[in-house]
Amino acid sequence: MSDDQITVVDPRTGASSGEIPAGSRAAVDVAVEEADRAFATWSALPQRVRSQFLRDAAGALRGHREELAAIESRDAGKLIDDAQGEVDAAIDSFDHFAEAATDEYLEQPLPDGDLIRRRPFGVAALIVPWNFPLLIAFRFLPGMLSVGNTVVWKPSERTPWSAIRAHEILSTVLPAGVIELVLGDGRAGKPLAEDPRVKLISLTGSTGTGIQVGEASGRLLRPALLELGGKDAVIIDQGVDVEFAARLVAEGAFSNAGQICTSMERIFVHRAVADEFIERLTNEATGRWSLETQPGGHLGPMIDERQRSVVESHVADAVARGARVVTGGVRPDGPGSYFPATVLVDITDEMLVMTAETFGPIAPVAVVDNFEEGVRRAASEEYGLAATLVTTSEASIAAASVLDVGIVWINSWHGYAEGALHEAGGRSGLGAIGWKGKSFLDAVSAPQFVSRGGR
Ligand code: TXE
């Protein structure tokens, strides 16, 4: 492999699935140029014409839904059913935004003939991570296009293949330049973030990268939508259905092998239910959440060896500081970057599993004397994506309102209603980004006040 190529690795085998360019300023320059050129025509189209293009895009992608899911399942190490669900939801987003960006949204009347016009920013850069390659890309891309932006899309260098295939398919129905794909790692991402012709940028990724993109955006006085790292807490109260709580936490900690920004990474459980909770969580880890290589197992591999090493080092640090491994904790023999669902107890707050993003299937369980102690310890962390509360007490829910987080899930996890809107706390991000509809479009279009001054 030469320096200007990156080898992409299949997480189930460790073997190469091919090479992509490492990225260059020159390639970014061409992509931004093309998207910039396409912007004038695309943004001037009548809304119904742009919406029809989005419907055509959904139809074209849907014709390849199984192929795209197979690619996603292989590259990101997902169970095929999960990959299919994600790909289908990703494609649906094109249909959604074909309807959401209405003429009424784009020109919002005020009294006396004045109005707010929503206008596109111009070229939008879309930098995507590897944990949900198409789902995260298409959370943003159709909505960006729907209001008239053109997009330069950079997938993660660790999972580029579904983006490459989807872009080929989209290119058969969308005008040239409306979506440009650039490949590579930071060697593509950095020049893209620094390009003054990029008028809006979205990054879902690590906090370190987010700070760099934010700095470049500050210099260019350009909005940046940053969805970054997390260290989400779940607090489990006394008097709850412990079986339900254990199932919910297993799902929150082990889904996608823990590689979700809103994974539950810190678990605070009330002493009154702690023993039963730990036992039931352990059963979940060794049952439903055993490795997919076991019969009935649902846990796929970590994305690659680098990520597995991070997870392993966090477990080793916890054990060195006195934690006990109830189950898991040791990498299995055999190919692929698998790591088992792991339950840790005797946890203290200075351990790496409680302070740094682990991004793996690790459930560190800290026992607390009361819900308020859980809230206090949950609040000590500098990340602030989301928090989950398992409780039947309104007083406990009220006590948790001090948490500096963008989302609070109560007796649930990972639900997103249409119209949901959140701004991350702490070092977890910047910019209020809605899930769908108007609350999303507000983040990717600029308001312009138009007054006829006729009063
Ligand atoms: O992220 P990066 P990585 C966390 C998670 C993980 C860690 C590192 O803890 O272990 O971040 O993952 C592009 N300018 N999350 O290394 O590097 C990069 O090519 C512009 C949380 O994959 O931030 C990729 O497309 N772009 C997260 C994207 O940024 C740059 C999901 C994210 O990569 C760049 C993923 C640069 N200088 C990881 N350098 C979440 N919130 O879900 C890299 N990139």
XYZ file of C-alpha atoms and ligand atoms in Angstrom:
499
model
C 0.000 0.000 0.000
C 1.369 3.422 -0.899
C 1.103 6.480 1.342
C -1.625 7.959 -0.789
C -3.879 4.885 -0.433
C -5.786 3.545 2.590
C -6.551 -0.153 3.022
C -10.096 -0.745 4.233
C -10.484 -3.707 6.571
C -13.390 -6.152 6.935
C -14.059 -6.191 10.708
C -15.200 -9.837 10.691
C -12.048 -11.196 9.068
C -9.373 -8.532 9.394
C -8.760 -8.945 5.654
C -8.616 -6.066 3.198
C -11.854 -5.176 1.409
C -9.991 -2.837 -0.954
C -8.116 0.438 -1.082
C -9.278 4.033 -1.403
C -7.370 7.276 -1.950
C -6.052 8.778 1.291
C -7.422 12.183 0.278
C -5.809 15.339 -1.021
C -6.383 19.073 -1.181
C -6.441 18.801 -4.981
C -9.282 16.242 -5.009
C -11.257 18.321 -2.503
C -10.693 21.401 -4.625
C -12.252 19.739 -7.679
C -15.231 18.416 -5.694
C -16.004 21.779 -4.095
C -15.610 23.501 -7.464
C -18.175 21.133 -9.040
C -20.634 21.513 -6.156
C -20.204 25.285 -6.240
C -20.893 25.337 -9.969
C -24.033 23.182 -9.564
C -25.372 25.372 -6.757
C -26.697 28.220 -8.921
C -28.909 25.939 -11.010
C -29.977 23.598 -8.203
C -30.957 26.378 -5.808
C -32.934 28.176 -8.524
C -35.143 25.171 -9.308
C -38.807 25.376 -8.299
C -39.334 23.494 -5.063
C -41.599 20.866 -6.639
C -38.839 20.009 -9.131
C -36.231 19.557 -6.371
C -38.736 17.446 -4.430
C -39.280 15.231 -7.460
C -35.525 14.708 -7.751
C -35.488 13.590 -4.106
C -38.336 11.129 -4.727
C -36.484 9.794 -7.757
C -33.370 9.415 -5.596
C -35.344 7.408 -3.020
C -36.747 5.183 -5.767
C -33.340 4.560 -7.311
C -31.759 3.690 -3.956
C -34.693 1.480 -3.022
C -34.040 -0.572 -6.139
C -30.706 -1.477 -4.526
C -31.781 -1.711 -0.883
C -30.592 -5.257 -0.327
C -27.296 -4.681 -2.090
C -26.647 -1.591 0.037
C -27.545 -3.439 3.246
C -25.170 -6.280 2.343
C -22.348 -3.775 1.839
C -23.154 -1.997 5.108
C -23.370 -5.281 7.032
C -19.958 -6.365 5.781
C -18.130 -3.053 6.159
C -19.451 -1.951 9.541
C -19.795 -5.477 10.987
C -23.558 -5.209 11.457
C -26.118 -8.001 11.601
C -27.845 -8.058 8.232
C -31.286 -7.275 9.727
C -29.895 -4.236 11.518
C -28.111 -3.072 8.370
C -31.298 -3.491 6.323
C -33.319 -1.493 8.854
C -30.754 1.306 8.802
C -30.519 1.404 5.008
C -34.304 1.485 4.655
C -34.601 4.325 7.187
C -31.795 6.164 5.401
C -33.569 5.889 2.053
C -36.915 6.972 3.578
C -35.247 10.238 4.518
C -35.222 11.289 0.837
C -39.003 10.839 0.639
C -39.456 12.630 3.948
C -37.570 15.739 2.860
C -39.276 15.749 -0.541
C -42.434 16.528 1.466
C -40.992 18.523 4.381
C -39.409 21.355 2.383
C -42.665 22.910 1.227
C -43.205 26.305 -0.374
C -44.838 27.300 2.935
C -41.641 26.434 4.764
C -39.455 28.317 2.302
C -41.585 31.486 2.472
C -43.155 31.986 5.890
C -45.618 34.887 5.905
C -45.574 37.569 8.601
C -48.212 40.292 9.146
C -48.547 43.081 6.540
C -46.959 41.187 3.677
C -43.559 40.743 5.308
C -42.033 37.298 5.296
C -39.189 35.065 6.390
C -37.568 33.406 3.421
C -35.425 30.331 4.095
C -32.468 30.311 1.741
C -29.735 27.746 1.181
C -26.229 28.422 2.448
C -24.502 27.165 -0.720
C -22.062 24.253 -0.736
C -22.505 22.115 2.391
C -19.766 19.731 3.543
C -20.971 16.502 5.132
C -18.342 14.536 7.081
C -19.569 11.180 8.285
C -18.242 8.568 10.754
C -18.089 4.796 10.408
C -20.646 3.603 12.965
C -23.784 4.294 10.868
C -22.362 5.148 7.438
C -25.538 5.597 5.380
C -27.956 6.354 8.214
C -25.942 9.351 9.416
C -25.147 10.515 5.877
C -28.814 10.476 4.864
C -29.978 11.981 8.126
C -28.382 15.150 6.733
C -27.996 14.920 2.983
C -31.593 14.944 1.639
C -32.600 17.811 3.925
C -29.537 19.814 2.892
C -30.425 19.281 -0.775
C -34.134 19.933 -0.303
C -33.676 23.611 0.540
C -31.237 24.148 -2.339
C -27.766 23.451 -0.945
C -25.379 21.239 -2.883
C -23.292 18.769 -0.882
C -19.727 17.490 -0.741
C -19.962 14.175 1.112
C -16.963 12.602 2.811
C -17.607 9.137 4.240
C -15.303 7.635 6.833
C -12.173 6.033 5.454
C -13.060 2.964 7.543
C -16.440 2.348 5.815
C -16.440 4.012 2.379
C -18.055 1.325 0.201
C -21.765 1.947 0.826
C -21.247 5.653 0.149
C -19.376 4.920 -3.079
C -22.181 2.622 -4.284
C -24.991 4.940 -3.133
C -23.289 7.867 -4.858
C -23.089 5.904 -8.107
C -26.819 5.180 -7.867
C -27.697 8.781 -6.976
C -25.635 10.057 -9.900
C -28.004 8.297 -12.293
C -30.933 10.479 -11.161
C -29.531 13.755 -9.792
C -27.929 16.562 -11.832
C -24.119 16.567 -11.976
C -22.390 18.292 -9.077
C -25.367 18.284 -6.711
C -23.676 15.587 -4.603
C -19.898 15.271 -4.846
C -18.110 12.440 -3.055
C -14.593 12.860 -1.669
C -12.680 9.950 -0.199
C -9.955 9.748 2.400
C -9.273 10.473 6.055
C -8.271 13.784 7.619
C -6.210 14.457 4.488
C -9.553 15.010 2.750
C -11.528 16.223 5.777
C -9.138 19.017 6.763
C -8.943 20.809 3.396
C -12.701 20.390 3.045
C -13.262 22.047 6.420
C -10.832 24.840 5.504
C -12.333 25.612 2.077
C -13.912 29.082 2.080
C -16.397 28.037 -0.617
C -17.974 25.619 1.891
C -20.728 27.664 3.537
C -22.104 25.080 5.979
C -20.383 22.076 7.497
C -21.683 19.074 9.380
C -19.410 16.652 11.201
C -20.405 13.612 13.207
C -17.213 12.334 14.771
C -14.801 12.694 17.650
C -14.537 15.776 19.841
C -10.922 16.347 18.742
C -11.894 16.519 15.079
C -14.929 18.618 15.983
C -12.734 21.246 17.617
C -10.590 21.484 14.464
C -13.644 21.828 12.236
C -15.088 24.382 14.653
C -11.868 26.433 14.596
C -11.815 26.480 10.791
C -15.484 27.460 10.769
C -14.872 30.252 13.254
C -12.216 31.739 10.986
C -14.614 31.547 8.030
C -17.621 32.804 10.061
C -19.597 29.857 8.820
C -22.046 27.623 10.748
C -20.830 24.207 11.860
C -23.149 21.434 13.025
C -21.052 19.238 15.292
C -22.286 15.939 16.778
C -19.341 14.641 18.776
C -18.314 12.212 21.464
C -20.408 11.118 24.398
C -20.201 9.372 27.744
C -23.889 8.985 28.431
C -25.171 7.983 31.835
C -28.169 5.889 32.781
C -29.524 6.215 36.320
C -31.671 3.398 37.687
C -33.899 4.211 40.637
C -35.290 1.956 43.375
C -38.762 0.508 42.894
C -38.411 -0.101 39.150
C -39.041 -3.218 37.064
C -35.504 -4.598 37.238
C -35.934 -7.039 34.386
C -37.018 -4.173 32.125
C -34.139 -2.000 33.338
C -31.573 -4.724 32.607
C -32.940 -5.304 29.109
C -32.957 -1.577 28.375
C -29.404 -1.080 29.641
C -28.128 -4.114 27.723
C -29.586 -2.648 24.571
C -28.188 0.801 25.368
C -24.704 -0.489 26.170
C -24.269 -3.342 23.667
C -26.200 -2.348 20.494
C -23.884 -1.851 17.514
C -21.165 -3.289 19.782
C -21.403 -0.124 21.899
C -20.254 2.003 18.972
C -22.976 4.648 19.190
C -22.409 8.218 20.343
C -25.436 7.835 22.635
C -24.498 4.398 23.976
C -24.947 4.044 27.721
C -21.361 4.211 28.960
C -21.888 4.930 32.680
C -24.459 3.017 34.707
C -25.558 4.241 38.137
C -27.884 1.858 39.938
C -29.678 2.327 43.265
C -28.315 0.020 45.971
C -31.820 -1.370 46.664
C -31.989 -3.033 43.221
C -28.276 -3.352 42.404
C -27.708 -7.075 43.025
C -30.688 -8.205 40.987
C -29.867 -5.676 38.250
C -26.268 -6.843 37.903
C -27.359 -10.470 37.747
C -29.967 -9.781 35.065
C -27.608 -7.553 33.063
C -25.009 -10.327 33.157
C -27.602 -12.773 31.831
C -28.335 -10.370 28.982
C -24.616 -10.084 28.201
C -24.108 -13.830 28.053
C -27.473 -14.537 26.368
C -28.947 -12.274 23.709
C -25.764 -10.159 23.580
C -23.282 -12.985 23.193
C -21.086 -12.767 20.098
C -22.756 -13.300 16.743
C -20.375 -16.209 16.229
C -22.351 -18.059 18.971
C -25.822 -19.492 18.278
C -28.443 -16.782 18.894
C -25.814 -14.100 19.595
C -26.410 -10.483 18.536
C -23.033 -8.828 19.136
C -21.006 -7.964 16.040
C -17.323 -7.019 15.940
C -15.696 -3.716 16.773
C -14.957 -1.701 13.644
C -11.261 -2.605 13.657
C -8.291 -3.612 15.750
C -7.540 -0.001 16.724
C -10.992 0.390 18.275
C -10.741 -2.989 20.011
C -7.426 -1.962 21.557
C -9.007 1.200 22.984
C -11.763 -0.850 24.587
C -9.304 -3.386 25.934
C -7.131 -0.661 27.450
C -10.147 0.853 29.237
C -11.028 -2.529 30.760
C -7.402 -3.085 31.816
C -7.291 0.348 33.447
C -10.511 -0.365 35.371
C -9.215 -3.726 36.608
C -5.882 -2.187 37.636
C -7.831 0.343 39.719
C -9.922 -2.310 41.480
C -12.866 -3.089 39.212
C -14.132 -6.662 38.948
C -15.097 -8.265 35.630
C -18.418 -10.108 36.095
C -18.506 -11.330 32.501
C -16.508 -10.691 29.324
C -13.392 -8.565 29.424
C -11.159 -10.788 27.307
C -10.847 -10.768 23.509
C -11.815 -14.093 21.937
C -9.479 -16.167 19.808
C -10.078 -16.232 16.089
C -10.372 -13.750 13.248
C -12.082 -10.379 13.375
C -12.043 -7.583 15.937
C -14.628 -9.081 18.288
C -14.896 -8.147 21.963
C -17.500 -9.705 24.274
C -20.258 -7.866 26.111
C -18.577 -6.971 29.395
C -20.062 -6.118 32.796
C -17.756 -4.379 35.292
C -18.529 -3.696 38.964
C -16.708 -1.999 41.888
C -16.425 1.060 39.685
C -14.999 4.413 40.767
C -15.370 7.674 38.901
C -11.729 8.231 37.979
C -11.471 5.027 35.921
C -11.129 5.530 32.138
C -14.388 3.632 31.603
C -16.082 6.513 33.469
C -14.167 9.475 32.016
C -13.176 8.748 28.389
C -15.375 7.646 25.499
C -14.965 3.857 25.324
C -17.107 3.159 22.240
C -17.356 -0.556 22.922
C -19.685 -3.140 24.521
C -18.703 -2.312 28.099
C -21.191 -1.780 30.938
C -19.459 -0.270 34.003
C -21.939 -0.432 36.889
C -21.551 1.949 39.842
C -23.828 1.403 42.858
C -25.289 4.566 44.437
C -27.070 5.127 47.743
C -29.856 7.179 46.184
C -30.995 8.643 42.853
C -29.601 12.088 43.721
C -26.116 10.613 44.100
C -26.548 9.089 40.624
C -27.507 12.492 39.220
C -24.565 14.187 40.943
C -22.059 11.663 39.618
C -23.640 11.636 36.141
C -23.283 15.433 36.034
C -19.558 15.333 36.748
C -18.704 14.336 33.178
C -17.735 16.897 30.537
C -19.667 15.252 27.678
C -23.408 15.913 27.325
C -25.201 14.110 24.521
C -27.996 12.306 26.364
C -29.015 10.699 29.654
C -31.445 7.896 30.419
C -33.540 7.685 33.589
C -35.207 4.494 34.749
C -37.623 5.545 37.465
C -41.250 5.700 38.499
C -40.722 8.869 40.541
C -41.574 12.341 39.253
C -39.299 13.766 41.970
C -36.365 11.799 40.535
C -37.140 13.044 37.029
C -37.223 16.605 38.359
C -33.904 16.087 40.170
C -32.272 15.042 36.889
C -33.224 18.283 35.133
C -29.850 19.747 36.191
C -28.036 17.464 33.732
C -26.348 19.417 30.905
C -27.462 17.095 28.110
C -29.289 17.471 24.803
C -31.637 14.502 25.249
C -33.295 12.855 28.269
C -34.861 9.440 27.722
C -37.210 8.332 30.517
C -37.828 4.573 30.787
C -36.805 4.343 27.125
C -33.729 4.720 24.963
C -33.048 5.992 21.479
C -36.531 7.169 20.549
C -36.620 10.164 18.187
C -39.981 11.744 17.472
C -40.370 13.722 14.281
C -39.740 17.327 15.294
C -37.286 16.298 18.018
C -34.691 19.018 18.517
C -31.613 18.938 20.695
C -28.383 20.768 21.369
C -25.606 18.772 23.001
C -24.124 19.937 26.284
C -20.480 20.168 27.273
C -17.892 18.931 24.779
C -20.395 16.815 22.849
C -21.278 19.211 20.092
C -22.520 22.498 18.746
C -25.689 23.523 16.969
C -29.307 22.536 17.565
C -30.074 19.814 15.042
C -33.583 18.504 14.655
C -34.315 14.949 13.747
C -36.559 15.635 10.758
C -38.967 18.202 9.364
C -38.821 21.917 10.073
C -36.574 21.556 13.105
C -33.909 19.944 10.908
C -34.381 22.323 7.959
C -33.853 25.295 10.279
C -30.260 24.076 10.788
C -29.422 23.781 7.084
C -31.023 26.955 5.731
C -30.590 30.615 6.630
C -33.495 32.917 7.498
C -33.856 36.075 5.465
C -36.341 38.706 6.612
C -38.092 40.342 3.667
C -40.072 43.500 4.422
C -42.168 45.507 2.020
C -42.256 48.372 4.504
C -45.837 49.064 3.542
C -47.276 49.874 6.963
O -13.259 9.763 14.497
P -12.852 11.006 13.634
P -12.633 8.291 14.410
C -15.501 8.738 18.586
C -15.238 7.362 19.163
C -14.086 6.869 18.376
C -13.321 8.134 18.170
C -12.404 8.142 16.985
O -14.857 7.470 20.506
O -13.314 5.943 19.073
O -14.304 9.137 17.999
O -13.105 7.728 15.807
C -13.023 12.740 9.467
N -10.895 17.411 9.596
N -16.544 8.745 17.584
O -11.161 8.304 14.392
O -11.416 10.972 13.340
C -12.828 11.255 9.365
O -12.186 10.932 8.151
C -12.084 17.014 9.098
C -17.808 9.252 17.974
O -13.291 7.581 13.295
O -13.426 12.216 14.288
C -14.263 10.742 9.462
O -14.937 10.889 8.229
N -12.508 15.742 9.126
C -18.722 9.502 16.814
C -14.859 11.702 10.499
O -14.023 12.873 10.480
C -11.691 14.817 9.681
C -18.634 8.547 15.700
C -14.898 11.150 11.933
O -13.595 10.700 12.257
C -10.433 15.178 10.210
C -17.291 8.154 15.392
C -10.030 16.531 10.138
N -8.876 16.958 10.641
C -16.309 8.230 16.346
N -9.866 14.057 10.697
C -20.151 9.750 17.149
N -20.427 10.928 17.722
O -21.017 8.944 16.853
C -10.713 13.032 10.490
N -11.826 13.490 9.865
